[in-house]
Short mmCIF file of C-alpha atoms in Angstrom, two decimals:
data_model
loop_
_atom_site.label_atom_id
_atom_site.label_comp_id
_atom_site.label_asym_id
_atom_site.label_seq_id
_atom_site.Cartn_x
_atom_site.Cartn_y
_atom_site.Cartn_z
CA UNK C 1 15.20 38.75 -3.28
CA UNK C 2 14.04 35.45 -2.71
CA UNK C 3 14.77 32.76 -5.49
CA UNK C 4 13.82 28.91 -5.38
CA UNK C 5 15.73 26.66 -5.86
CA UNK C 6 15.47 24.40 -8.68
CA UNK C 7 14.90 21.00 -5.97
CA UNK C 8 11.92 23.18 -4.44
CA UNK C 9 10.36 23.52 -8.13
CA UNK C 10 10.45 20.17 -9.40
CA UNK C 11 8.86 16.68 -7.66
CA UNK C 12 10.83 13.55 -8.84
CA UNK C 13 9.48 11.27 -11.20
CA UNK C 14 10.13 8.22 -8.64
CA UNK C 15 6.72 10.20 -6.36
CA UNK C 16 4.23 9.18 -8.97
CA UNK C 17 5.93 5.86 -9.55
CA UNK C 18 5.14 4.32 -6.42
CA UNK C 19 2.35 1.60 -6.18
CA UNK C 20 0.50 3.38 -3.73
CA UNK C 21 0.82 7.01 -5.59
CA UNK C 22 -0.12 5.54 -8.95
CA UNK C 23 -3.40 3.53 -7.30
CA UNK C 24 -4.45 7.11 -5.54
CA UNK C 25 -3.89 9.09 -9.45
CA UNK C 26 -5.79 6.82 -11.31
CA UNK C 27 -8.59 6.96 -8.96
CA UNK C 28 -8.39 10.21 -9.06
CA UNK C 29 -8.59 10.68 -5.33
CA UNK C 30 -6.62 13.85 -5.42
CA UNK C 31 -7.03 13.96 -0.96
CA UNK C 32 -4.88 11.37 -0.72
CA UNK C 33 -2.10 12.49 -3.55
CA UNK C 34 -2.13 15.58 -1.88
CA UNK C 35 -1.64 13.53 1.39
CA UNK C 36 0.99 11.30 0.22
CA UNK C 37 2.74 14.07 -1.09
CA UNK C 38 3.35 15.64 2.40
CA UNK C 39 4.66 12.50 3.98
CA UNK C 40 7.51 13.06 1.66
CA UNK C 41 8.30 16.75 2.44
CA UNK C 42 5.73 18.76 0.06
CA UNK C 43 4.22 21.45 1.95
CA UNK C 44 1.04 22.40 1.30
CA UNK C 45 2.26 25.95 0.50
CA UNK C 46 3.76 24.18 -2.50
CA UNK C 47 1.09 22.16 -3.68
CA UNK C 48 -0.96 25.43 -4.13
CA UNK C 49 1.58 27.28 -5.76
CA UNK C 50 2.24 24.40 -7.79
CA UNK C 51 -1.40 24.01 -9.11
CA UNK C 52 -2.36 27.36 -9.08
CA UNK C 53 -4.80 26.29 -6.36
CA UNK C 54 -5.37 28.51 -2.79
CA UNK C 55 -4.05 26.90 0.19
CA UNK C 56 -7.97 27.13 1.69
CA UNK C 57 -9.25 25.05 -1.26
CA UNK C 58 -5.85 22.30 -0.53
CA UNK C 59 -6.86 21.86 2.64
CA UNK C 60 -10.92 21.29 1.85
CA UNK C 61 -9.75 18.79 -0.70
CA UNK C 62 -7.81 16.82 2.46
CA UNK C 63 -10.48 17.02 4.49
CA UNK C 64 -12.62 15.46 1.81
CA UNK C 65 -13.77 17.78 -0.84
CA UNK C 66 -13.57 15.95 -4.19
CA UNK C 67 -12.57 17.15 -7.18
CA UNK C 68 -14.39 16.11 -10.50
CA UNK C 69 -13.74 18.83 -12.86
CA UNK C 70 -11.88 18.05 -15.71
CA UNK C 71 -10.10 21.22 -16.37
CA UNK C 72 -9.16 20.95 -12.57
CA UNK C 73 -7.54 17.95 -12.61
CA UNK C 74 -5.39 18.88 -16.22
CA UNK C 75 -4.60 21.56 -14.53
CA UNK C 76 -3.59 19.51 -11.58
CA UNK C 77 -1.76 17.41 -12.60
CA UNK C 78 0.40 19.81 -15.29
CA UNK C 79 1.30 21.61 -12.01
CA UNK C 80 2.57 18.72 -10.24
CA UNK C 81 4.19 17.40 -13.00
CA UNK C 82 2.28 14.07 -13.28
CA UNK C 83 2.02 12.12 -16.41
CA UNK C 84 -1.57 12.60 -17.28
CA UNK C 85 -2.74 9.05 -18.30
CA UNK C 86 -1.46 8.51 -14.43
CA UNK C 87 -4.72 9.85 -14.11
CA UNK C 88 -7.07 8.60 -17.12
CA UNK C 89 -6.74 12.06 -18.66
CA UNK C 90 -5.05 10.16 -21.80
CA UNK C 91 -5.28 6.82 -22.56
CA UNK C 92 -3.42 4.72 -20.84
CA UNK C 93 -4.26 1.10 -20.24
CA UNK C 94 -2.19 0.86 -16.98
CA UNK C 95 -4.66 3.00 -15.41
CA UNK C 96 -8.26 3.08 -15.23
CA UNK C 97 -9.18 5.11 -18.20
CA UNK C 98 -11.93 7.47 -18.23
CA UNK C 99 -12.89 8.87 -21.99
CA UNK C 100 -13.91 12.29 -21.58
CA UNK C 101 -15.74 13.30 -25.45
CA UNK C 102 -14.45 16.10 -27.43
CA UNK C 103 -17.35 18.99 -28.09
CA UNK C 104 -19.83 18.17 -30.02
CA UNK C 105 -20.16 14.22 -29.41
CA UNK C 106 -19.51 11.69 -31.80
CA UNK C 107 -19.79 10.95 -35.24
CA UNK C 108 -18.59 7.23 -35.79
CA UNK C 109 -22.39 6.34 -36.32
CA UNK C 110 -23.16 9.34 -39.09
CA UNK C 111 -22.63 7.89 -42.79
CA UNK C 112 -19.35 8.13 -44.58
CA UNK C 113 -20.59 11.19 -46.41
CA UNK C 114 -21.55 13.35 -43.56
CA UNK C 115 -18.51 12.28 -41.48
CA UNK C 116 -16.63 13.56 -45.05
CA UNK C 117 -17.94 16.54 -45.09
CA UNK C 118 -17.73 17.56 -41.73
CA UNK C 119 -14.08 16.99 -42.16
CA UNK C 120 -13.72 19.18 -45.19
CA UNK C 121 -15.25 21.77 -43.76
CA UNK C 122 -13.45 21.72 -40.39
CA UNK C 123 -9.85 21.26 -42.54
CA UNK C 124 -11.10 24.51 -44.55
CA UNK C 125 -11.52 26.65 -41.32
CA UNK C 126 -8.29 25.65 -40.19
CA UNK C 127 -6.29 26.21 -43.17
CA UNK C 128 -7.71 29.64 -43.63
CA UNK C 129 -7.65 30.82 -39.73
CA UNK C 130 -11.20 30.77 -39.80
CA UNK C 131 -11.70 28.18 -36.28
CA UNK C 132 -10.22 29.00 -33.37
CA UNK C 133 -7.84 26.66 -31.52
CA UNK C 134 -8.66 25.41 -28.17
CA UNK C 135 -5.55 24.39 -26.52
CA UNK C 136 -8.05 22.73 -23.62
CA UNK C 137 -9.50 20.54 -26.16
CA UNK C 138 -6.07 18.84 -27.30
CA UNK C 139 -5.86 17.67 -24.26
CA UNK C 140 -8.90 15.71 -23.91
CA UNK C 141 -8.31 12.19 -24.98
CA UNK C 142 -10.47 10.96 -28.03
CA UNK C 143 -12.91 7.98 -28.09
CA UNK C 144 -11.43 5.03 -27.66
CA UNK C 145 -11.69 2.39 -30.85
CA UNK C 146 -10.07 -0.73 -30.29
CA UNK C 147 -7.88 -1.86 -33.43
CA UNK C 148 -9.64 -4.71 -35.13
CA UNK C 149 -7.94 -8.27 -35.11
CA UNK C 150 -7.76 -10.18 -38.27
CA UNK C 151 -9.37 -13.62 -38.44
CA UNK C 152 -6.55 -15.79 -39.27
CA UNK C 153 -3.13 -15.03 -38.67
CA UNK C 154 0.11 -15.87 -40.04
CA UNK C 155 3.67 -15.78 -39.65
CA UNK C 156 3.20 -11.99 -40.78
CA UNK C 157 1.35 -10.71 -37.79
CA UNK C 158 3.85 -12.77 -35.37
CA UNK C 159 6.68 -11.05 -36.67
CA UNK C 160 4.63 -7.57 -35.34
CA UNK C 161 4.18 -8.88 -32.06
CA UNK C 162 8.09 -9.81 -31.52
CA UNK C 163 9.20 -6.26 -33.30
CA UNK C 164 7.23 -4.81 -31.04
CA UNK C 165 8.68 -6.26 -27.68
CA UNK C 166 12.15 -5.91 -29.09
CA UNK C 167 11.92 -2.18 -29.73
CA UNK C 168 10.37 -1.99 -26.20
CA UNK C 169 12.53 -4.00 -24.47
CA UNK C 170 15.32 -1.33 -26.26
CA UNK C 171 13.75 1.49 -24.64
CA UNK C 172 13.30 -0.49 -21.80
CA UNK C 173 17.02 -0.64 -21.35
CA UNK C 174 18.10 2.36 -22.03
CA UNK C 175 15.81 4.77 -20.61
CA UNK C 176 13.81 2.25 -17.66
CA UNK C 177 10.50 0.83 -17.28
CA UNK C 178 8.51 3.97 -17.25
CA UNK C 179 8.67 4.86 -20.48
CA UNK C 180 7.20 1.98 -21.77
CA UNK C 181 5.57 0.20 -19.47
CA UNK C 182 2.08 1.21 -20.47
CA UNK C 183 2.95 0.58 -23.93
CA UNK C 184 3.83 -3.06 -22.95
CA UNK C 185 0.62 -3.39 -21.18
CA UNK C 186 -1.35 -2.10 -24.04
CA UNK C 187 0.06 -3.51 -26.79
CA UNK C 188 -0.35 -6.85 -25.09
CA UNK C 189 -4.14 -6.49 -25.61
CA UNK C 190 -3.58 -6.40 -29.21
CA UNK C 191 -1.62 -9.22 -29.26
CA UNK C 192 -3.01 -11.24 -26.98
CA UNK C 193 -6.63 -10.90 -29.16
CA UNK C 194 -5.11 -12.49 -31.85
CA UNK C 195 -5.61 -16.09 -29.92
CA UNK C 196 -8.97 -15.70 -31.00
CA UNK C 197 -7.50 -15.82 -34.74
CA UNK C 198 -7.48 -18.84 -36.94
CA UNK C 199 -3.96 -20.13 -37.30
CA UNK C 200 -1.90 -23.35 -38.32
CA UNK C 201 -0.61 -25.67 -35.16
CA UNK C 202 3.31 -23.76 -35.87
CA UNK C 203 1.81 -20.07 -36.11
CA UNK C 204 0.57 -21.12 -32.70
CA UNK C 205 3.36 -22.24 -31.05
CA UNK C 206 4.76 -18.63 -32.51
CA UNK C 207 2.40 -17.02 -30.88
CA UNK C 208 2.34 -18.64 -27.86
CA UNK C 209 6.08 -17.49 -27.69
CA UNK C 210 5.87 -14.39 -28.69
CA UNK C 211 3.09 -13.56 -26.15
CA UNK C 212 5.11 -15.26 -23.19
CA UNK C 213 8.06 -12.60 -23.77
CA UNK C 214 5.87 -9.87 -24.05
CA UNK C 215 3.96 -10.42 -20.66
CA UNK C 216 7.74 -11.19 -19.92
CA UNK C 217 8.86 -7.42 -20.43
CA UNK C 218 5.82 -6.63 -19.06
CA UNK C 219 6.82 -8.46 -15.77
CA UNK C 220 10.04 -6.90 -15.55
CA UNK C 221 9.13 -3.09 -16.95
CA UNK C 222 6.06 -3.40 -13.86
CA UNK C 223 9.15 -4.79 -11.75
CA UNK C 224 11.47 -1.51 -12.85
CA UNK C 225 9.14 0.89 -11.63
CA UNK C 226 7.51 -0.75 -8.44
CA UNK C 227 4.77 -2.74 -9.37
CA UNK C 228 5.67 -5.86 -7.61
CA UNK C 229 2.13 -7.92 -7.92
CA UNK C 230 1.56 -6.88 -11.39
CA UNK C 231 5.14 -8.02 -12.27
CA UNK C 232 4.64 -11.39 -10.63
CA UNK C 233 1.28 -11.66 -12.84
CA UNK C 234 2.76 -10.68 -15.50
CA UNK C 235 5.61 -13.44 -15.03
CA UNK C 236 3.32 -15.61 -14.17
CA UNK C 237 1.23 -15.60 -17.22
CA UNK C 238 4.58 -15.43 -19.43
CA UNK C 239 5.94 -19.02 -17.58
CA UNK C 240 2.68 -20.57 -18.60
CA UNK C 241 2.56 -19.40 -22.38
CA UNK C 242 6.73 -19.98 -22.44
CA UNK C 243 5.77 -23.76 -21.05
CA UNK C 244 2.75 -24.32 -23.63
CA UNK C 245 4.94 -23.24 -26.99
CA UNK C 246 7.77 -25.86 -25.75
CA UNK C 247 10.48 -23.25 -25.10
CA UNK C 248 12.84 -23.87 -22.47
CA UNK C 249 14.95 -20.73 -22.99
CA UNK C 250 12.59 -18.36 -22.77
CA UNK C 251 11.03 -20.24 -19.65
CA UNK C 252 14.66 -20.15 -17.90
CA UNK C 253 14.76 -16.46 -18.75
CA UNK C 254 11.07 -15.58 -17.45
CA UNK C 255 12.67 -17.97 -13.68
CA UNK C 256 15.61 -15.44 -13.98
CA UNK C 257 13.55 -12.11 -14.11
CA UNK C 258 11.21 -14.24 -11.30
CA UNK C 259 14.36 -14.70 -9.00
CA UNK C 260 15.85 -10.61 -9.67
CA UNK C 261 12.28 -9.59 -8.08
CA UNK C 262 12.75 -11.24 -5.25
CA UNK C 263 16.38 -10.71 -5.01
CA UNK C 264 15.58 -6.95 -5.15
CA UNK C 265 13.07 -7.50 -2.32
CA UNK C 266 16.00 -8.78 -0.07
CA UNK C 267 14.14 -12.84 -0.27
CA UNK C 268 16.96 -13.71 -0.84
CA UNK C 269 16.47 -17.75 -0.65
CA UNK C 270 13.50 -17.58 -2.50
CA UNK C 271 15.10 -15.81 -5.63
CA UNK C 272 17.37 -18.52 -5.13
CA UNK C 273 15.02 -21.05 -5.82
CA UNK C 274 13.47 -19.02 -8.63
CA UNK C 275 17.37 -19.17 -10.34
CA UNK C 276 17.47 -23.11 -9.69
CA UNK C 277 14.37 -23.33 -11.18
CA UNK C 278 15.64 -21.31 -14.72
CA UNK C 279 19.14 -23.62 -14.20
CA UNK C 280 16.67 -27.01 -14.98
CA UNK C 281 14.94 -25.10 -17.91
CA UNK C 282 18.63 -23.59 -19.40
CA UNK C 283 20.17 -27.14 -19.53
CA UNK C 284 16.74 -28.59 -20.81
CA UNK C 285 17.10 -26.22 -23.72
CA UNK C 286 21.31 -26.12 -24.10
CA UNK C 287 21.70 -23.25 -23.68
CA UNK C 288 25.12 -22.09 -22.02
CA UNK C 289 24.66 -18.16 -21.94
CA UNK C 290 21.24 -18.65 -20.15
CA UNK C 291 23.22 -21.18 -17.84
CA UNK C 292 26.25 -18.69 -16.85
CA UNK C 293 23.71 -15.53 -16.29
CA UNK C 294 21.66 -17.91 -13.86
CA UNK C 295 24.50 -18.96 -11.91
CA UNK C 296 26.18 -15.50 -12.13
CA UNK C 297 22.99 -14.86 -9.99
CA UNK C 298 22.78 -18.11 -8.06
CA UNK C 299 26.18 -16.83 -6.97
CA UNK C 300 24.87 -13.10 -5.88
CA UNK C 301 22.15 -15.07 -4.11
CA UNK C 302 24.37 -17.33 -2.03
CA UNK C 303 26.91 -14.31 -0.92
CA UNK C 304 24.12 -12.18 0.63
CA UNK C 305 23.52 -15.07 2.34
CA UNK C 306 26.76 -15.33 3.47
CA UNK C 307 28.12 -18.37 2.18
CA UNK C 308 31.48 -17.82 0.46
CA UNK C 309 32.01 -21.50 -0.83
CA UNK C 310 28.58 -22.05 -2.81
CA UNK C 311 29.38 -18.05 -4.30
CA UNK C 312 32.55 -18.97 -5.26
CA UNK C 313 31.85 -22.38 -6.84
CA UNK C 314 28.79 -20.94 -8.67
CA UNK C 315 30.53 -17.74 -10.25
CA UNK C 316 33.43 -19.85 -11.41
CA UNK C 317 30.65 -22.35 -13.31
CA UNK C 318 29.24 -18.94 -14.59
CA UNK C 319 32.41 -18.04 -15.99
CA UNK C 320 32.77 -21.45 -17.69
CA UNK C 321 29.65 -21.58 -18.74
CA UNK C 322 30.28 -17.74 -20.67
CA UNK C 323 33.07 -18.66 -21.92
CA UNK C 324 31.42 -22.41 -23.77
CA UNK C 325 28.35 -20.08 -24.69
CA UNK C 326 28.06 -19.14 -28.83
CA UNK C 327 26.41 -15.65 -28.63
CA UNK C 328 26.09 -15.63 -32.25
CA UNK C 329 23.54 -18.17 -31.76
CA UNK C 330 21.45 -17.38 -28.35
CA UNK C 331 17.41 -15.90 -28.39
CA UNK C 332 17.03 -12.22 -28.01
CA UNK C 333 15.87 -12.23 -24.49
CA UNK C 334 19.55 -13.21 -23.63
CA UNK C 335 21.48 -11.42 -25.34
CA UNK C 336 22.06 -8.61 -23.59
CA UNK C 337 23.94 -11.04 -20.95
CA UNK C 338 27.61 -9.95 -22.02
CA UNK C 339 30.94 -9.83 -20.55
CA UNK C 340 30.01 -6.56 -18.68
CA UNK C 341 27.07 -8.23 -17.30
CA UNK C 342 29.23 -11.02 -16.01
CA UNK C 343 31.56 -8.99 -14.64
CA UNK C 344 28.77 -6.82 -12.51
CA UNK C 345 27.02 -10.19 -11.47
CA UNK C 346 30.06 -10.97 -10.21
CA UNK C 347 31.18 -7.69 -8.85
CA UNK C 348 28.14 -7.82 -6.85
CA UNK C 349 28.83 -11.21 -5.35
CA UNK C 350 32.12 -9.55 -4.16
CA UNK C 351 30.39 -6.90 -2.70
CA UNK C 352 27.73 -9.19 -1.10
CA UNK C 353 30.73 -11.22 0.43
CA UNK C 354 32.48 -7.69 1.90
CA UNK C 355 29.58 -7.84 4.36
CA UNK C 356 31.28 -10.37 6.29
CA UNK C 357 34.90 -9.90 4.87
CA UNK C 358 36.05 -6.59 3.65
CA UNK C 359 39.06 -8.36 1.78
CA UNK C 360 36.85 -9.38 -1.16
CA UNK C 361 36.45 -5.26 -1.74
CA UNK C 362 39.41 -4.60 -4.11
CA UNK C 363 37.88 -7.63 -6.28
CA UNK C 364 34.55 -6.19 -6.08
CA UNK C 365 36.15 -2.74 -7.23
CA UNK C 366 37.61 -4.12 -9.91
CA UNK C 367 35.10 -6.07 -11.26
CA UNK C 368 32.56 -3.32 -11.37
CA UNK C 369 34.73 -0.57 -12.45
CA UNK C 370 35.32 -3.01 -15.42
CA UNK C 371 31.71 -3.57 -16.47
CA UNK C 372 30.81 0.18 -16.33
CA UNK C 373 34.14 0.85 -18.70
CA UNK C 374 31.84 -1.62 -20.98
CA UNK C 375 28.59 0.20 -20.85
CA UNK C 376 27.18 1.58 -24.20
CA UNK C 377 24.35 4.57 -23.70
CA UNK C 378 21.94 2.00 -25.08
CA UNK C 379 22.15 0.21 -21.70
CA UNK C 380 21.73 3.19 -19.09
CA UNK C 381 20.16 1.15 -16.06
CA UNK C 382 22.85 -1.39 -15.97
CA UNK C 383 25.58 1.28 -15.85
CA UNK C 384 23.82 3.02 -12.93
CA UNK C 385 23.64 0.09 -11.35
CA UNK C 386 27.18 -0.71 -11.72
CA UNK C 387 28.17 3.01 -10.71
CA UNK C 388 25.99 2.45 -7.49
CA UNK C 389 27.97 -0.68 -6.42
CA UNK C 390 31.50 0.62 -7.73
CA UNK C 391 30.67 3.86 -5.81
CA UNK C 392 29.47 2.28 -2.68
CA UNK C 393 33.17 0.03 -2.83
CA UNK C 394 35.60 2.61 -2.98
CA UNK C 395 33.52 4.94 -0.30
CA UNK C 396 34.24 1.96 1.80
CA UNK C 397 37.89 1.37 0.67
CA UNK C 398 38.32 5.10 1.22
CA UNK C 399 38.51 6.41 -2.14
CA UNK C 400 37.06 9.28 -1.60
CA UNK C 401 37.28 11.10 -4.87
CA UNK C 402 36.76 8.44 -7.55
CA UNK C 403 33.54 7.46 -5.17
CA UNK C 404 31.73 10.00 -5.19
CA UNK C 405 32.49 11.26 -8.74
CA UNK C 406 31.09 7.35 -9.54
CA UNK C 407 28.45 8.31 -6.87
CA UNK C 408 27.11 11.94 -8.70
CA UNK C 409 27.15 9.97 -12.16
CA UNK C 410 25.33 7.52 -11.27
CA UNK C 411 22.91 10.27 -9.22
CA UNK C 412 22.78 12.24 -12.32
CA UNK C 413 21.86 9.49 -15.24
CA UNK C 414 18.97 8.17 -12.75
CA UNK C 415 16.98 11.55 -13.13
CA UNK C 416 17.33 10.55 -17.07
CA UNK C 417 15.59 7.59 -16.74
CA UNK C 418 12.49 6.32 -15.06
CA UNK C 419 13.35 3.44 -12.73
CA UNK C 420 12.35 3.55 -9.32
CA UNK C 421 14.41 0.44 -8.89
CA UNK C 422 17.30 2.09 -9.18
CA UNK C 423 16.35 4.75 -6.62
CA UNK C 424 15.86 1.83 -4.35
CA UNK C 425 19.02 0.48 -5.15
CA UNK C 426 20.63 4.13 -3.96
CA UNK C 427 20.90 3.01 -0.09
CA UNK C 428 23.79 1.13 0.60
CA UNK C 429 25.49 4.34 -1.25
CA UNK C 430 23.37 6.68 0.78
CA UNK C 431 24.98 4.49 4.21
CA UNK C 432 28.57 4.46 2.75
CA UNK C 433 28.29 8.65 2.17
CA UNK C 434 26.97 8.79 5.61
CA UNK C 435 29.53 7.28 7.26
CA UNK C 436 32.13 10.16 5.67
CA UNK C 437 30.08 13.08 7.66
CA UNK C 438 33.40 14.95 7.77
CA UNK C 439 33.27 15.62 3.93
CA UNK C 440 31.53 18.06 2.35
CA UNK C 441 31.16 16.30 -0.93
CA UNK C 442 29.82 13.19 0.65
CA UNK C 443 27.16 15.43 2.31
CA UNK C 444 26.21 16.81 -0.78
CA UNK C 445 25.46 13.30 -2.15
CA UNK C 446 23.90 12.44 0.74
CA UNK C 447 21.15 15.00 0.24
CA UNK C 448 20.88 14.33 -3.19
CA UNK C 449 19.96 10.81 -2.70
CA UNK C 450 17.93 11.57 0.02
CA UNK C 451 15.94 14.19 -2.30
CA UNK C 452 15.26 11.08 -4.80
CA UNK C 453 14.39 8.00 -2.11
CA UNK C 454 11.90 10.49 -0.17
CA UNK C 455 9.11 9.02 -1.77
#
């Protein structure tokens, strides 16, 4: 009896992720999905079984044939397992949305009455059983209507905006960009109409501020899942608005999430320059904590370059700078810098320094193994960043068993959350299990990471 495996059934979330993956979906040019997802192993035996399609009618679509039937590309992309506003099947404003009506047109421009009754009489059908349900219809997305702005605005409709970003930001941490990216992005439309409000001169600045953090977690929730130019826009924008409402702290936090892009893209001296940058801002505004996480990364920055005496000198003025810091006291975009987020700043500059002196290991294990002992579920991403590092040390210090165990965890919480950073993050771990080729176990993680960074 043949029996697939679970791997062969399921394509990870990081495939649809990817910038050029998301530009084909929301396109819809279905020939070159279909072709990206054979550079990363999918056969086209498995693309047919997955959507139900003939392998004859996969390969006219990659040699051209397009595909413009709604019900073809639900069914599509249900098969494959891609989100549909991916694909302007929903609405989505991070793609380019396509409103396909429900039956029977609509009725916005009928009178109140009529659009009454017609309501009435549709409830009545379905509470007796009379209409028929049409599964296919529910998934058509309805007309758009934009939500109307008020005229002049108060401290009232401020409060939204920031309520909004903080519960986002929440999710953001726990369970990764992708899950609410697009609800950054379109949320920010709202908010950013009401600048055509009335206001007073201090609602204003409010709003300015508010608006700067919001295209702020929209910078770094673009960042978490790949979107490199939109994040930059996004920060861009959110430096601008930060500078115009007069706030320093925010502005040194928007130069921090600047310089983590870039670190994450291995430029390396110019995240550096983004973290100097946020330093001027931090002391402009006082503000310690923002002060000790910039220099926590300053000091990252300056051991992948190799320099041991700047790293040094900047994560002991980190530390200092924690320890002066009132957290009772410090904006919300800050906060989450704690002692465990010290500690894996720093754990990582250890690490970073190992490249040229393996001495600074134990330090580095320590450190991280410390800040994932701190991690609360509420902050997912960090912790599987921590478990990559702490993994990645002890493979190298030869602790084989309490590596890889750090190594499957950390394997295991990323296919809960939807970060392709994090997959990215996966290959100095994927090097440190290949270099054990005589263990089984560090085989198996091998080809488990392999399964998630083949996109």
């Amino acid at each position: 009896m043949n029996v697939t495996q679970p791997s062969e059934q399921a394509i990870s979330f990081a495939v649809w992720e990817r910038p050029q993956m998301r530009q084909a979906l929301a396109g819809r040019d279905i020939a070159t999905v279909y072709l990206l997802l054979q550079r990363v192993g999918i056969s086209q035996r498995r693309i047919a079984a997955l959507t139900g399609q003939s392998q004859s009618e996969i390969s006219e679509i990659l040699n051209g044939r397009q595909v413009m039937a709604y019900d073809v590309l639900v069914r599509i992309a249900d098969g494959l397992g891609v989100p549909r506003g991916y694909m302007g099947l929903a609405y989505d404003d991070g793609t380019q949305l396509v409103a396909v009506p429900a039956p029977g047109g609509h009725d916005d421009d009928l009178d109140e009455d009529e659009q009454v009754r017609r309501l009435l009489a549709h409830a009545a059908q379905v509470t007796i059983g009379a209409a028929v349900a049409c599964a296919d219809d529910w998934r058509r997305p309805l007309a758009r209507v934009d939500t109307p702005t008020p005229g002049r605005i108060g401290d009232a409709e401020v409060d939204q905006v920031e309520s909004v970003t903080r519960s986002l930001r929440a999710l953001d941490y726990r369970y990764g960009g992708g899950v609410c990216r697009d609800a950054v992005v379109a949320q920010l439309t709202w908010s950013q109409a009401l600048l055509r409000a009335s206001c007073s001169e201090r609602v204003g600045r409010r709003l300015h501020r508010a608006l700067a953090d919001q295209h702020n977690l929209a910078g770094w929730t673009s960042f978490d899942v790949g979107l490199h130019g939109a994040a930059r826009r996004h920060l861009a924008r959110a430096l601008e608005q930060a500078k115009h409402a007069g706030d320093s702290s925010l502005a040194a936090n928007i130069l921090y999430r600047m310089g983590r892009v870039h670190l994450h893209l291995r430029r390396v001296e110019d995240a550096l320059r983004f973290f100097q940058l946020g330093q001027i801002c931090a002391q402009d505004a006082s503000c310690e904590l923002t002060v000790a996480m910039l220099c926590a990364n300053e000091a990252w920055a300056y051991a992948l370059l190799g320099d041991e005496r700047l790293a040094t000198k900047s994560i002991n003025r980190a530390r200092d700078e924690f320890n002066r810091a009132n957290t009772d006291e410090v904006p919300g975009w800050v906060r989450f810098f704690t002692e465990a987020d010290l500690m894996a700043a720093s754990g990582m500059t250890y690490l970073g320094l190992a490249q040229a002196d393996a001495r600074h290991l134990p330090r580095a294990a320590e450190l991280l193994s410390g800040s994932v002992r701190r991690r609360a579920p509420e902050m997912a991403r960090s912790k599987v960043f921590e478990l990559i590092g702490l993994a990645t040390v002890r493979l190298q210090l030869g602790e084989m068993d309490d590596g890889l165990a750090d190594g499957r965890e950390a394997v295991e919480l990323i296919t809960q959350i939807r970060s392709v950073r994090t997959i990215d993050r996966l290959a100095p771990l994927e090097a440190a299990a290949a270099a054990r080729p005589d263990s089984a176990d560090a085989r198996d993680l091998r080809r488990r990471i392999a399964e998630l960074r083949a996109v």
